[in-house]
mmCIF file with all atom_site columns, C-alpha atoms in Angstrom:
data_model
loop_
_atom_site.group_PDB
_atom_site.id
_atom_site.type_symbol
_atom_site.label_atom_id
_atom_site.label_alt_id
_atom_site.label_comp_id
_atom_site.label_asym_id
_atom_site.label_entity_id
_atom_site.label_seq_id
_atom_site.pdbx_PDB_ins_code
_atom_site.Cartn_x
_atom_site.Cartn_y
_atom_site.Cartn_z
_atom_site.occupancy
_atom_site.B_iso_or_equiv
_atom_site.pdbx_formal_charge
_atom_site.auth_seq_id
_atom_site.auth_comp_id
_atom_site.auth_asym_id
_atom_site.auth_atom_id
_atom_site.pdbx_PDB_model_num
ATOM 1   C CA . GLU A 1 1   ? 0.027  0.089  0.157   1.00 0.00 ? 259 GLU A CA 1
ATOM 2   C CA . ASP A 1 2   ? 1.499  3.567  -1.049  1.00 0.00 ? 260 ASP A CA 1
ATOM 3   C CA . GLN A 1 3   ? 2.592  5.706  1.839   1.00 0.00 ? 261 GLN A CA 1
ATOM 4   C CA . VAL A 1 4   ? 2.127  9.002  -0.369  1.00 0.00 ? 262 VAL A CA 1
ATOM 5   C CA . THR A 1 5   ? -1.022 9.078  -2.966  1.00 0.00 ? 263 THR A CA 1
ATOM 6   C CA . GLN A 1 6   ? -1.098 12.064 -5.279  1.00 0.00 ? 264 GLN A CA 1
ATOM 7   C CA . SER A 1 7   ? -4.222 13.077 -7.077  1.00 0.00 ? 265 SER A CA 1
ATOM 8   C CA . PRO A 1 8   ? -5.030 13.505 -9.709  1.00 0.00 ? 266 PRO A CA 1
ATOM 9   C CA . GLU A 1 9   ? -2.781 11.597 -11.901 1.00 0.00 ? 267 GLU A CA 1
ATOM 10  C CA . ALA A 1 10  ? -2.985 14.536 -14.524 1.00 0.00 ? 268 ALA A CA 1
ATOM 11  C CA . LEU A 1 11  ? -4.728 17.632 -14.781 1.00 0.00 ? 269 LEU A CA 1
ATOM 12  C CA . ARG A 1 12  ? -5.420 19.752 -17.785 1.00 0.00 ? 270 ARG A CA 1
ATOM 13  C CA . LEU A 1 13  ? -6.383 23.460 -17.173 1.00 0.00 ? 271 LEU A CA 1
ATOM 14  C CA . GLN A 1 14  ? -6.877 26.471 -19.349 1.00 0.00 ? 272 GLN A CA 1
ATOM 15  C CA . GLU A 1 15  ? -4.457 29.724 -18.460 1.00 0.00 ? 273 GLU A CA 1
ATOM 16  C CA . GLY A 1 16  ? -5.896 31.139 -15.661 1.00 0.00 ? 274 GLY A CA 1
ATOM 17  C CA . GLU A 1 17  ? -7.708 28.527 -14.070 1.00 0.00 ? 275 GLU A CA 1
ATOM 18  C CA . SER A 1 18  ? -6.728 27.888 -10.711 1.00 0.00 ? 276 SER A CA 1
ATOM 19  C CA . SER A 1 19  ? -6.839 24.483 -9.396  1.00 0.00 ? 277 SER A CA 1
ATOM 20  C CA . SER A 1 20  ? -5.352 22.513 -6.486  1.00 0.00 ? 278 SER A CA 1
ATOM 21  C CA . LEU A 1 21  ? -3.312 19.419 -6.463  1.00 0.00 ? 279 LEU A CA 1
ATOM 22  C CA . ASN A 1 22  ? -3.607 16.926 -3.425  1.00 0.00 ? 280 ASN A CA 1
ATOM 23  C CA . CYS A 1 23  ? -0.711 14.724 -1.701  1.00 0.00 ? 281 CYS A CA 1
ATOM 24  C CA . SER A 1 24  ? -2.163 12.556 0.804   1.00 0.00 ? 282 SER A CA 1
ATOM 25  C CA . TYR A 1 25  ? -0.094 10.315 3.183   1.00 0.00 ? 283 TYR A CA 1
ATOM 26  C CA . THR A 1 26  ? -0.642 7.419  5.781   1.00 0.00 ? 284 THR A CA 1
ATOM 27  C CA . VAL A 1 27  ? 3.051  7.305  7.246   1.00 0.00 ? 285 VAL A CA 1
ATOM 28  C CA . SER A 1 28  ? 2.960  8.351  11.250  1.00 0.00 ? 286 SER A CA 1
ATOM 29  C CA . GLY A 1 29  ? 5.499  10.651 12.563  1.00 0.00 ? 287 GLY A CA 1
ATOM 30  C CA . LEU A 1 30  ? 5.729  13.198 9.946   1.00 0.00 ? 288 LEU A CA 1
ATOM 31  C CA . ARG A 1 31  ? 8.842  15.222 9.986   1.00 0.00 ? 289 ARG A CA 1
ATOM 32  C CA . GLY A 1 32  ? 8.759  16.795 6.496   1.00 0.00 ? 290 GLY A CA 1
ATOM 33  C CA . LEU A 1 33  ? 6.837  17.285 3.519   1.00 0.00 ? 291 LEU A CA 1
ATOM 34  C CA . PHE A 1 34  ? 8.384  18.127 0.227   1.00 0.00 ? 292 PHE A CA 1
ATOM 35  C CA . TRP A 1 35  ? 7.092  19.590 -2.979  1.00 0.00 ? 293 TRP A CA 1
ATOM 36  C CA . TYR A 1 36  ? 9.229  19.224 -6.030  1.00 0.00 ? 294 TYR A CA 1
ATOM 37  C CA . ARG A 1 37  ? 8.685  19.915 -10.139 1.00 0.00 ? 295 ARG A CA 1
ATOM 38  C CA . GLN A 1 38  ? 9.766  18.041 -12.662 1.00 0.00 ? 296 GLN A CA 1
ATOM 39  C CA . ASP A 1 39  ? 9.990  19.081 -16.244 1.00 0.00 ? 297 ASP A CA 1
ATOM 40  C CA . PRO A 1 40  ? 10.221 16.536 -19.177 1.00 0.00 ? 298 PRO A CA 1
ATOM 41  C CA . GLY A 1 41  ? 13.699 15.053 -19.515 1.00 0.00 ? 299 GLY A CA 1
ATOM 42  C CA . LYS A 1 42  ? 15.069 16.578 -16.401 1.00 0.00 ? 300 LYS A CA 1
ATOM 43  C CA . GLY A 1 43  ? 15.444 16.211 -12.848 1.00 0.00 ? 301 GLY A CA 1
ATOM 44  C CA . PRO A 1 44  ? 12.716 17.159 -10.310 1.00 0.00 ? 302 PRO A CA 1
ATOM 45  C CA . GLU A 1 45  ? 13.753 20.675 -8.736  1.00 0.00 ? 303 GLU A CA 1
ATOM 46  C CA . PHE A 1 46  ? 12.766 21.587 -5.159  1.00 0.00 ? 304 PHE A CA 1
ATOM 47  C CA . LEU A 1 47  ? 9.787  23.875 -4.459  1.00 0.00 ? 305 LEU A CA 1
ATOM 48  C CA . PHE A 1 48  ? 8.811  23.608 -0.741  1.00 0.00 ? 306 PHE A CA 1
ATOM 49  C CA . THR A 1 49  ? 9.286  21.703 2.290   1.00 0.00 ? 307 THR A CA 1
ATOM 50  C CA . LEU A 1 50  ? 6.353  21.739 4.882   1.00 0.00 ? 308 LEU A CA 1
ATOM 51  C CA . TYR A 1 51  ? 6.801  20.597 8.623   1.00 0.00 ? 309 TYR A CA 1
ATOM 52  C CA . SER A 1 52  ? 3.695  20.976 10.654  1.00 0.00 ? 310 SER A CA 1
ATOM 53  C CA . ALA A 1 53  ? -0.130 21.199 10.031  1.00 0.00 ? 311 ALA A CA 1
ATOM 54  C CA . GLY A 1 54  ? -1.134 24.675 9.319   1.00 0.00 ? 312 GLY A CA 1
ATOM 55  C CA . GLU A 1 55  ? 2.021  25.837 7.685   1.00 0.00 ? 313 GLU A CA 1
ATOM 56  C CA . GLU A 1 56  ? 1.996  27.439 4.264   1.00 0.00 ? 314 GLU A CA 1
ATOM 57  C CA . LYS A 1 57  ? 4.677  28.271 1.934   1.00 0.00 ? 315 LYS A CA 1
ATOM 58  C CA . GLU A 1 58  ? 4.365  30.279 -1.382  1.00 0.00 ? 316 GLU A CA 1
ATOM 59  C CA . LYS A 1 59  ? 6.255  31.130 -4.527  1.00 0.00 ? 317 LYS A CA 1
ATOM 60  C CA . GLU A 1 60  ? 4.802  33.032 -7.140  1.00 0.00 ? 318 GLU A CA 1
ATOM 61  C CA . ARG A 1 61  ? 1.534  31.282 -8.203  1.00 0.00 ? 319 ARG A CA 1
ATOM 62  C CA . LEU A 1 62  ? 2.361  28.278 -6.137  1.00 0.00 ? 320 LEU A CA 1
ATOM 63  C CA . LYS A 1 63  ? 1.085  28.323 -2.421  1.00 0.00 ? 321 LYS A CA 1
ATOM 64  C CA . ALA A 1 64  ? 1.504  24.571 -0.331  1.00 0.00 ? 322 ALA A CA 1
ATOM 65  C CA . THR A 1 65  ? -0.574 23.926 2.740   1.00 0.00 ? 323 THR A CA 1
ATOM 66  C CA . LEU A 1 66  ? -0.450 20.845 4.852   1.00 0.00 ? 324 LEU A CA 1
ATOM 67  C CA . THR A 1 67  ? -2.864 19.530 7.230   1.00 0.00 ? 325 THR A CA 1
ATOM 68  C CA . LYS A 1 68  ? -2.590 16.147 9.307   1.00 0.00 ? 326 LYS A CA 1
ATOM 69  C CA . LYS A 1 69  ? -3.074 13.951 6.193   1.00 0.00 ? 327 LYS A CA 1
ATOM 70  C CA . GLU A 1 70  ? -2.588 15.604 3.389   1.00 0.00 ? 328 GLU A CA 1
ATOM 71  C CA . SER A 1 71  ? -1.052 18.325 1.355   1.00 0.00 ? 329 SER A CA 1
ATOM 72  C CA . PHE A 1 72  ? -2.370 20.878 -1.414  1.00 0.00 ? 330 PHE A CA 1
ATOM 73  C CA . LEU A 1 73  ? -0.418 22.537 -3.763  1.00 0.00 ? 331 LEU A CA 1
ATOM 74  C CA . HIS A 1 74  ? -2.506 25.326 -4.996  1.00 0.00 ? 332 HIS A CA 1
ATOM 75  C CA . ILE A 1 75  ? -1.906 27.036 -8.277  1.00 0.00 ? 333 ILE A CA 1
ATOM 76  C CA . THR A 1 76  ? -3.591 30.583 -8.892  1.00 0.00 ? 334 THR A CA 1
ATOM 77  C CA . ALA A 1 77  ? -4.047 31.829 -12.607 1.00 0.00 ? 335 ALA A CA 1
ATOM 78  C CA . PRO A 1 78  ? -1.459 29.280 -14.004 1.00 0.00 ? 336 PRO A CA 1
ATOM 79  C CA . LYS A 1 79  ? 0.478  30.047 -17.058 1.00 0.00 ? 337 LYS A CA 1
ATOM 80  C CA . PRO A 1 80  ? 1.801  27.564 -19.627 1.00 0.00 ? 338 PRO A CA 1
ATOM 81  C CA . GLU A 1 81  ? 5.179  27.521 -18.373 1.00 0.00 ? 339 GLU A CA 1
ATOM 82  C CA . ASP A 1 82  ? 3.523  25.702 -15.229 1.00 0.00 ? 340 ASP A CA 1
ATOM 83  C CA . SER A 1 83  ? 3.285  22.776 -16.814 1.00 0.00 ? 341 SER A CA 1
ATOM 84  C CA . ALA A 1 84  ? 5.176  20.366 -15.208 1.00 0.00 ? 342 ALA A CA 1
ATOM 85  C CA . THR A 1 85  ? 4.929  17.136 -13.103 1.00 0.00 ? 343 THR A CA 1
ATOM 86  C CA . TYR A 1 86  ? 4.335  17.866 -9.435  1.00 0.00 ? 344 TYR A CA 1
ATOM 87  C CA . LEU A 1 87  ? 5.975  15.512 -6.952  1.00 0.00 ? 345 LEU A CA 1
ATOM 88  C CA . CYS A 1 88  ? 5.544  15.226 -3.296  1.00 0.00 ? 346 CYS A CA 1
ATOM 89  C CA . ALA A 1 89  ? 7.626  13.431 -1.086  1.00 0.00 ? 347 ALA A CA 1
ATOM 90  C CA . VAL A 1 90  ? 7.023  12.730 2.772   1.00 0.00 ? 348 VAL A CA 1
ATOM 91  C CA . GLN A 1 91  ? 9.890  12.189 5.581   1.00 0.00 ? 349 GLN A CA 1
ATOM 92  C CA . ALA A 1 92  ? 8.812  10.102 8.478   1.00 0.00 ? 350 ALA A CA 1
ATOM 93  C CA . VAL A 1 93  ? 10.187 8.885  11.779  1.00 0.00 ? 351 VAL A CA 1
ATOM 94  C CA . PRO A 1 94  ? 9.693  5.040  11.093  1.00 0.00 ? 352 PRO A CA 1
ATOM 95  C CA . GLY A 1 95  ? 12.773 3.514  9.560   1.00 0.00 ? 353 GLY A CA 1
ATOM 96  C CA . GLY A 1 96  ? 15.280 5.734  11.095  1.00 0.00 ? 354 GLY A CA 1
ATOM 97  C CA . SER A 1 97  ? 16.882 6.943  7.856   1.00 0.00 ? 355 SER A CA 1
ATOM 98  C CA . TYR A 1 98  ? 14.752 9.851  7.325   1.00 0.00 ? 356 TYR A CA 1
ATOM 99  C CA . ILE A 1 99  ? 14.894 9.347  3.363   1.00 0.00 ? 357 ILE A CA 1
ATOM 100 C CA . PRO A 1 100 ? 11.986 10.493 1.792   1.00 0.00 ? 358 PRO A CA 1
ATOM 101 C CA . THR A 1 101 ? 9.281  8.306  0.002   1.00 0.00 ? 359 THR A CA 1
ATOM 102 C CA . PHE A 1 102 ? 7.731  9.913  -3.266  1.00 0.00 ? 360 PHE A CA 1
ATOM 103 C CA . GLY A 1 103 ? 4.491  9.680  -4.573  1.00 0.00 ? 361 GLY A CA 1
ATOM 104 C CA . ARG A 1 104 ? 3.969  8.935  -8.271  1.00 0.00 ? 362 ARG A CA 1
ATOM 105 C CA . GLY A 1 105 ? 3.226  12.514 -9.834  1.00 0.00 ? 363 GLY A CA 1
ATOM 106 C CA . THR A 1 106 ? 0.859  14.629 -10.944 1.00 0.00 ? 364 THR A CA 1
ATOM 107 C CA . SER A 1 107 ? 1.127  15.777 -14.664 1.00 0.00 ? 365 SER A CA 1
ATOM 108 C CA . LEU A 1 108 ? -0.395 19.357 -15.317 1.00 0.00 ? 366 LEU A CA 1
ATOM 109 C CA . ILE A 1 109 ? -0.825 20.795 -18.596 1.00 0.00 ? 367 ILE A CA 1
ATOM 110 C CA . VAL A 1 110 ? -1.985 24.462 -18.768 1.00 0.00 ? 368 VAL A CA 1
ATOM 111 C CA . HIS A 1 111 ? -3.315 25.053 -22.203 1.00 0.00 ? 369 HIS A CA 1
ATOM 112 C CA . PRO A 1 112 ? -2.816 28.880 -23.569 1.00 0.00 ? 370 PRO A CA 1
ATOM 113 C CA . ASP B 2 1   ? 30.683 23.646 -13.218 1.00 0.00 ? 260 ASP B CA 1
ATOM 114 C CA . ALA B 2 2   ? 28.840 23.475 -9.793  1.00 0.00 ? 261 ALA B CA 1
ATOM 115 C CA . GLY B 2 3   ? 25.743 21.033 -9.377  1.00 0.00 ? 262 GLY B CA 1
ATOM 116 C CA . ILE B 2 4   ? 25.290 17.179 -9.875  1.00 0.00 ? 263 ILE B CA 1
ATOM 117 C CA . THR B 2 5   ? 25.891 15.717 -13.289 1.00 0.00 ? 264 THR B CA 1
ATOM 118 C CA . GLN B 2 6   ? 25.264 12.224 -14.444 1.00 0.00 ? 265 GLN B CA 1
ATOM 119 C CA . SER B 2 7   ? 26.678 10.541 -17.427 1.00 0.00 ? 266 SER B CA 1
ATOM 120 C CA . PRO B 2 8   ? 26.008 9.069  -19.940 1.00 0.00 ? 267 PRO B CA 1
ATOM 121 C CA . ARG B 2 9   ? 22.469 10.638 -20.624 1.00 0.00 ? 268 ARG B CA 1
ATOM 122 C CA . TYR B 2 10  ? 21.501 8.180  -22.544 1.00 0.00 ? 269 TYR B CA 1
ATOM 123 C CA . LYS B 2 11  ? 22.704 4.298  -22.899 1.00 0.00 ? 270 LYS B CA 1
ATOM 124 C CA . ILE B 2 12  ? 21.562 1.310  -24.814 1.00 0.00 ? 271 ILE B CA 1
ATOM 125 C CA . THR B 2 13  ? 23.148 -2.166 -23.589 1.00 0.00 ? 272 THR B CA 1
ATOM 126 C CA . GLU B 2 14  ? 22.278 -5.625 -24.320 1.00 0.00 ? 273 GLU B CA 1
ATOM 127 C CA . THR B 2 15  ? 20.906 -7.919 -21.646 1.00 0.00 ? 274 THR B CA 1
ATOM 128 C CA . GLY B 2 16  ? 23.549 -9.683 -19.357 1.00 0.00 ? 275 GLY B CA 1
ATOM 129 C CA . ARG B 2 17  ? 26.227 -6.720 -20.099 1.00 0.00 ? 276 ARG B CA 1
ATOM 130 C CA . GLN B 2 18  ? 27.577 -4.708 -17.248 1.00 0.00 ? 277 GLN B CA 1
ATOM 131 C CA . VAL B 2 19  ? 26.986 -1.123 -17.087 1.00 0.00 ? 278 VAL B CA 1
ATOM 132 C CA . THR B 2 20  ? 28.110 1.437  -14.707 1.00 0.00 ? 279 THR B CA 1
ATOM 133 C CA . LEU B 2 21  ? 26.374 4.621  -14.617 1.00 0.00 ? 280 LEU B CA 1
ATOM 134 C CA . MET B 2 22  ? 28.198 7.528  -13.328 1.00 0.00 ? 281 MET B CA 1
ATOM 135 C CA . CYS B 2 23  ? 27.168 10.718 -10.683 1.00 0.00 ? 282 CYS B CA 1
ATOM 136 C CA . HIS B 2 24  ? 29.248 13.557 -9.712  1.00 0.00 ? 283 HIS B CA 1
ATOM 137 C CA . GLN B 2 25  ? 28.629 16.426 -7.220  1.00 0.00 ? 284 GLN B CA 1
ATOM 138 C CA . THR B 2 26  ? 30.393 19.442 -6.255  1.00 0.00 ? 285 THR B CA 1
ATOM 139 C CA . TRP B 2 27  ? 28.695 20.623 -3.361  1.00 0.00 ? 286 TRP B CA 1
ATOM 140 C CA . SER B 2 28  ? 30.391 18.271 -1.095  1.00 0.00 ? 287 SER B CA 1
ATOM 141 C CA . HIS B 2 29  ? 27.051 16.979 -0.085  1.00 0.00 ? 288 HIS B CA 1
ATOM 142 C CA . SER B 2 30  ? 27.203 14.177 2.799   1.00 0.00 ? 289 SER B CA 1
ATOM 143 C CA . TYR B 2 31  ? 24.165 12.360 1.066   1.00 0.00 ? 290 TYR B CA 1
ATOM 144 C CA . MET B 2 32  ? 23.797 11.031 -2.434  1.00 0.00 ? 291 MET B CA 1
ATOM 145 C CA . PHE B 2 33  ? 20.808 8.606  -3.871  1.00 0.00 ? 292 PHE B CA 1
ATOM 146 C CA . TRP B 2 34  ? 20.203 6.581  -6.510  1.00 0.00 ? 293 TRP B CA 1
ATOM 147 C CA . TYR B 2 35  ? 16.692 6.622  -7.835  1.00 0.00 ? 294 TYR B CA 1
ATOM 148 C CA . ARG B 2 36  ? 14.793 4.924  -11.025 1.00 0.00 ? 295 ARG B CA 1
ATOM 149 C CA . GLN B 2 37  ? 11.843 6.368  -12.269 1.00 0.00 ? 296 GLN B CA 1
ATOM 150 C CA . ASP B 2 38  ? 9.129  4.150  -14.198 1.00 0.00 ? 297 ASP B CA 1
ATOM 151 C CA . LEU B 2 39  ? 5.754  5.149  -15.597 1.00 0.00 ? 298 LEU B CA 1
ATOM 152 C CA . GLY B 2 40  ? 3.166  3.940  -12.657 1.00 0.00 ? 299 GLY B CA 1
ATOM 153 C CA . HIS B 2 41  ? 5.760  3.739  -10.050 1.00 0.00 ? 300 HIS B CA 1
ATOM 154 C CA . GLY B 2 42  ? 7.328  7.309  -9.554  1.00 0.00 ? 301 GLY B CA 1
ATOM 155 C CA . LEU B 2 43  ? 10.730 7.634  -8.153  1.00 0.00 ? 302 LEU B CA 1
ATOM 156 C CA . ARG B 2 44  ? 11.898 4.725  -6.268  1.00 0.00 ? 303 ARG B CA 1
ATOM 157 C CA . LEU B 2 45  ? 15.134 4.552  -4.300  1.00 0.00 ? 304 LEU B CA 1
ATOM 158 C CA . ILE B 2 46  ? 17.479 2.058  -5.083  1.00 0.00 ? 305 ILE B CA 1
ATOM 159 C CA . TYR B 2 47  ? 20.618 2.765  -3.098  1.00 0.00 ? 306 TYR B CA 1
ATOM 160 C CA . TYR B 2 48  ? 21.798 5.618  -0.822  1.00 0.00 ? 307 TYR B CA 1
ATOM 161 C CA . SER B 2 49  ? 24.911 6.773  0.805   1.00 0.00 ? 308 SER B CA 1
ATOM 162 C CA . ALA B 2 50  ? 25.513 8.916  4.207   1.00 0.00 ? 309 ALA B CA 1
ATOM 163 C CA . ALA B 2 51  ? 29.443 9.618  3.527   1.00 0.00 ? 310 ALA B CA 1
ATOM 164 C CA . ALA B 2 52  ? 32.250 7.874  1.612   1.00 0.00 ? 311 ALA B CA 1
ATOM 165 C CA . ASP B 2 53  ? 32.077 4.296  2.142   1.00 0.00 ? 312 ASP B CA 1
ATOM 166 C CA . ILE B 2 54  ? 29.146 4.031  3.606   1.00 0.00 ? 313 ILE B CA 1
ATOM 167 C CA . THR B 2 55  ? 25.944 2.597  1.609   1.00 0.00 ? 314 THR B CA 1
ATOM 168 C CA . ASP B 2 56  ? 22.492 1.386  2.400   1.00 0.00 ? 315 ASP B CA 1
ATOM 169 C CA . LYS B 2 57  ? 20.060 -0.309 0.790   1.00 0.00 ? 316 LYS B CA 1
ATOM 170 C CA . GLY B 2 58  ? 16.468 1.278  -0.823  1.00 0.00 ? 317 GLY B CA 1
ATOM 171 C CA . GLU B 2 59  ? 13.600 -0.127 -1.805  1.00 0.00 ? 318 GLU B CA 1
ATOM 172 C CA . VAL B 2 60  ? 14.630 -1.781 -5.076  1.00 0.00 ? 319 VAL B CA 1
ATOM 173 C CA . PRO B 2 61  ? 18.614 -2.768 -4.654  1.00 0.00 ? 320 PRO B CA 1
ATOM 174 C CA . ASP B 2 62  ? 18.512 -5.952 -6.420  1.00 0.00 ? 321 ASP B CA 1
ATOM 175 C CA . GLY B 2 63  ? 20.790 -6.232 -9.163  1.00 0.00 ? 322 GLY B CA 1
ATOM 176 C CA . TYR B 2 64  ? 22.575 -3.065 -8.382  1.00 0.00 ? 323 TYR B CA 1
ATOM 177 C CA . VAL B 2 65  ? 25.507 -2.219 -6.994  1.00 0.00 ? 324 VAL B CA 1
ATOM 178 C CA . VAL B 2 66  ? 26.813 1.008  -5.696  1.00 0.00 ? 325 VAL B CA 1
ATOM 179 C CA . SER B 2 67  ? 30.383 2.176  -4.047  1.00 0.00 ? 326 SER B CA 1
ATOM 180 C CA . ARG B 2 68  ? 31.433 5.777  -2.714  1.00 0.00 ? 327 ARG B CA 1
ATOM 181 C CA . SER B 2 69  ? 35.336 5.680  -2.245  1.00 0.00 ? 328 SER B CA 1
ATOM 182 C CA . LYS B 2 70  ? 35.199 9.673  -2.739  1.00 0.00 ? 329 LYS B CA 1
ATOM 183 C CA . THR B 2 71  ? 32.247 11.781 -1.471  1.00 0.00 ? 330 THR B CA 1
ATOM 184 C CA . GLU B 2 72  ? 31.887 13.657 -4.836  1.00 0.00 ? 331 GLU B CA 1
ATOM 185 C CA . ASN B 2 73  ? 31.224 10.327 -6.689  1.00 0.00 ? 332 ASN B CA 1
ATOM 186 C CA . PHE B 2 74  ? 28.587 7.626  -6.409  1.00 0.00 ? 333 PHE B CA 1
ATOM 187 C CA . PRO B 2 75  ? 28.555 5.147  -9.220  1.00 0.00 ? 334 PRO B CA 1
ATOM 188 C CA . LEU B 2 76  ? 25.880 2.709  -9.951  1.00 0.00 ? 335 LEU B CA 1
ATOM 189 C CA . THR B 2 77  ? 26.425 -0.668 -11.372 1.00 0.00 ? 336 THR B CA 1
ATOM 190 C CA . LEU B 2 78  ? 24.075 -2.991 -13.174 1.00 0.00 ? 337 LEU B CA 1
ATOM 191 C CA . GLU B 2 79  ? 26.233 -6.237 -13.047 1.00 0.00 ? 338 GLU B CA 1
ATOM 192 C CA . SER B 2 80  ? 24.007 -8.064 -15.437 1.00 0.00 ? 339 SER B CA 1
ATOM 193 C CA . ALA B 2 81  ? 21.411 -5.844 -16.945 1.00 0.00 ? 340 ALA B CA 1
ATOM 194 C CA . THR B 2 82  ? 17.764 -7.124 -17.714 1.00 0.00 ? 341 THR B CA 1
ATOM 195 C CA . ARG B 2 83  ? 15.013 -5.477 -19.267 1.00 0.00 ? 342 ARG B CA 1
ATOM 196 C CA . SER B 2 84  ? 13.037 -4.777 -16.510 1.00 0.00 ? 343 SER B CA 1
ATOM 197 C CA . GLN B 2 85  ? 15.795 -2.246 -15.826 1.00 0.00 ? 344 GLN B CA 1
ATOM 198 C CA . THR B 2 86  ? 15.092 -0.364 -18.571 1.00 0.00 ? 345 THR B CA 1
ATOM 199 C CA . SER B 2 87  ? 14.276 2.969  -16.709 1.00 0.00 ? 346 SER B CA 1
ATOM 200 C CA . VAL B 2 88  ? 15.191 6.468  -16.231 1.00 0.00 ? 347 VAL B CA 1
ATOM 201 C CA . TYR B 2 89  ? 17.939 6.838  -13.660 1.00 0.00 ? 348 TYR B CA 1
ATOM 202 C CA . PHE B 2 90  ? 18.347 9.873  -11.320 1.00 0.00 ? 349 PHE B CA 1
ATOM 203 C CA . CYS B 2 91  ? 21.153 10.511 -9.090  1.00 0.00 ? 350 CYS B CA 1
ATOM 204 C CA . ALA B 2 92  ? 20.736 13.003 -6.159  1.00 0.00 ? 351 ALA B CA 1
ATOM 205 C CA . SER B 2 93  ? 22.560 14.571 -3.300  1.00 0.00 ? 352 SER B CA 1
ATOM 206 C CA . SER B 2 94  ? 21.820 16.504 -0.155  1.00 0.00 ? 353 SER B CA 1
ATOM 207 C CA . GLU B 2 95  ? 23.438 17.989 2.899   1.00 0.00 ? 354 GLU B CA 1
ATOM 208 C CA . ALA B 2 96  ? 21.403 15.793 5.204   1.00 0.00 ? 355 ALA B CA 1
ATOM 209 C CA . THR B 2 97  ? 18.206 13.577 5.275   1.00 0.00 ? 356 THR B CA 1
ATOM 210 C CA . MET B 2 98  ? 16.293 15.415 8.013   1.00 0.00 ? 357 MET B CA 1
ATOM 211 C CA . ASN B 2 99  ? 14.240 18.487 6.605   1.00 0.00 ? 358 ASN B CA 1
ATOM 212 C CA . THR B 2 100 ? 16.677 18.759 3.578   1.00 0.00 ? 359 THR B CA 1
ATOM 213 C CA . GLU B 2 101 ? 15.752 19.024 0.004   1.00 0.00 ? 360 GLU B CA 1
ATOM 214 C CA . ALA B 2 102 ? 17.715 16.997 -2.453  1.00 0.00 ? 361 ALA B CA 1
ATOM 215 C CA . PHE B 2 103 ? 19.279 18.231 -5.688  1.00 0.00 ? 362 PHE B CA 1
ATOM 216 C CA . PHE B 2 104 ? 18.780 16.003 -8.653  1.00 0.00 ? 363 PHE B CA 1
ATOM 217 C CA . GLY B 2 105 ? 20.897 15.255 -11.619 1.00 0.00 ? 364 GLY B CA 1
ATOM 218 C CA . GLN B 2 106 ? 19.572 15.505 -15.324 1.00 0.00 ? 365 GLN B CA 1
ATOM 219 C CA . GLY B 2 107 ? 18.973 11.390 -15.383 1.00 0.00 ? 366 GLY B CA 1
ATOM 220 C CA . THR B 2 108 ? 20.169 8.770  -17.514 1.00 0.00 ? 367 THR B CA 1
ATOM 221 C CA . ARG B 2 109 ? 17.913 7.051  -19.888 1.00 0.00 ? 368 ARG B CA 1
ATOM 222 C CA . LEU B 2 110 ? 18.962 3.438  -19.811 1.00 0.00 ? 369 LEU B CA 1
ATOM 223 C CA . THR B 2 111 ? 17.358 1.108  -22.613 1.00 0.00 ? 370 THR B CA 1
ATOM 224 C CA . VAL B 2 112 ? 18.161 -2.709 -22.024 1.00 0.00 ? 371 VAL B CA 1
ATOM 225 C CA . VAL B 2 113 ? 17.806 -4.689 -25.314 1.00 0.00 ? 372 VAL B CA 1
#
C-alpha cells in the first residue's frame, strides 16, 4: 500500500484557471513534506518543505499547505510555463533513515 | 560547473552486460541517492550513501551495486543488465536527510535490449 498518494494523476487546465493538486499520506510521525517540480527530460527541482499542520508556503503562483493527513499545492492563475509534473515526498520517523518517500506525481498541462 | 552531473545521458545495452552509471556532485554533500523512475511507479530509491564508504539499500536494490570511495562520486553498476532495468535513473545529493531538500541530476535514460 502506497504511503504517499497523489491526485489527480493528470490535470489539464486553461491558462488562468486555478486549481489544486493533492498529496495524501498515511505515514505516522511526519517530519517533513517536500514538493518538487519536474520538467520533461529533467530531474526534479525542489519547491517547498512543510513541517507541521497549518503551515503554508508560497512561491509565485504556487502555494503549498499541510494538514495532518494531506498537503495541497494550489496553483493560482496558472500559465503554460507551469506545465510540469509535480511530485511530493514525505519524510517520517519510522525507518530511522529519514529518506523521503515519493508519490507518483501529478502531470499538469496548462493550455494557453 | 557546480552542481550534480550524471553520465551518460542515454545508454543502450544488451541483456547480461555490465553497465555503470556515473554521478558526480561538486557541493561536498554528505548524502547521495540513486532513484529509478518508471511510469506507474514514480521515483523509487535504489541505494543511498550517508558518506564515503557508507552505503545502504533502498526500496529496489536487487541487481544493482554501488560504491562511494570519494564524497563527490557515487557510481551505480548493473552487474548483469535485464530488460526490467530499462528505466530513467536519477542521482541526487543533499546535505543531510532530515528536513533537507535533495538536488537531482538530469537523469540517465537506460534501455536494455
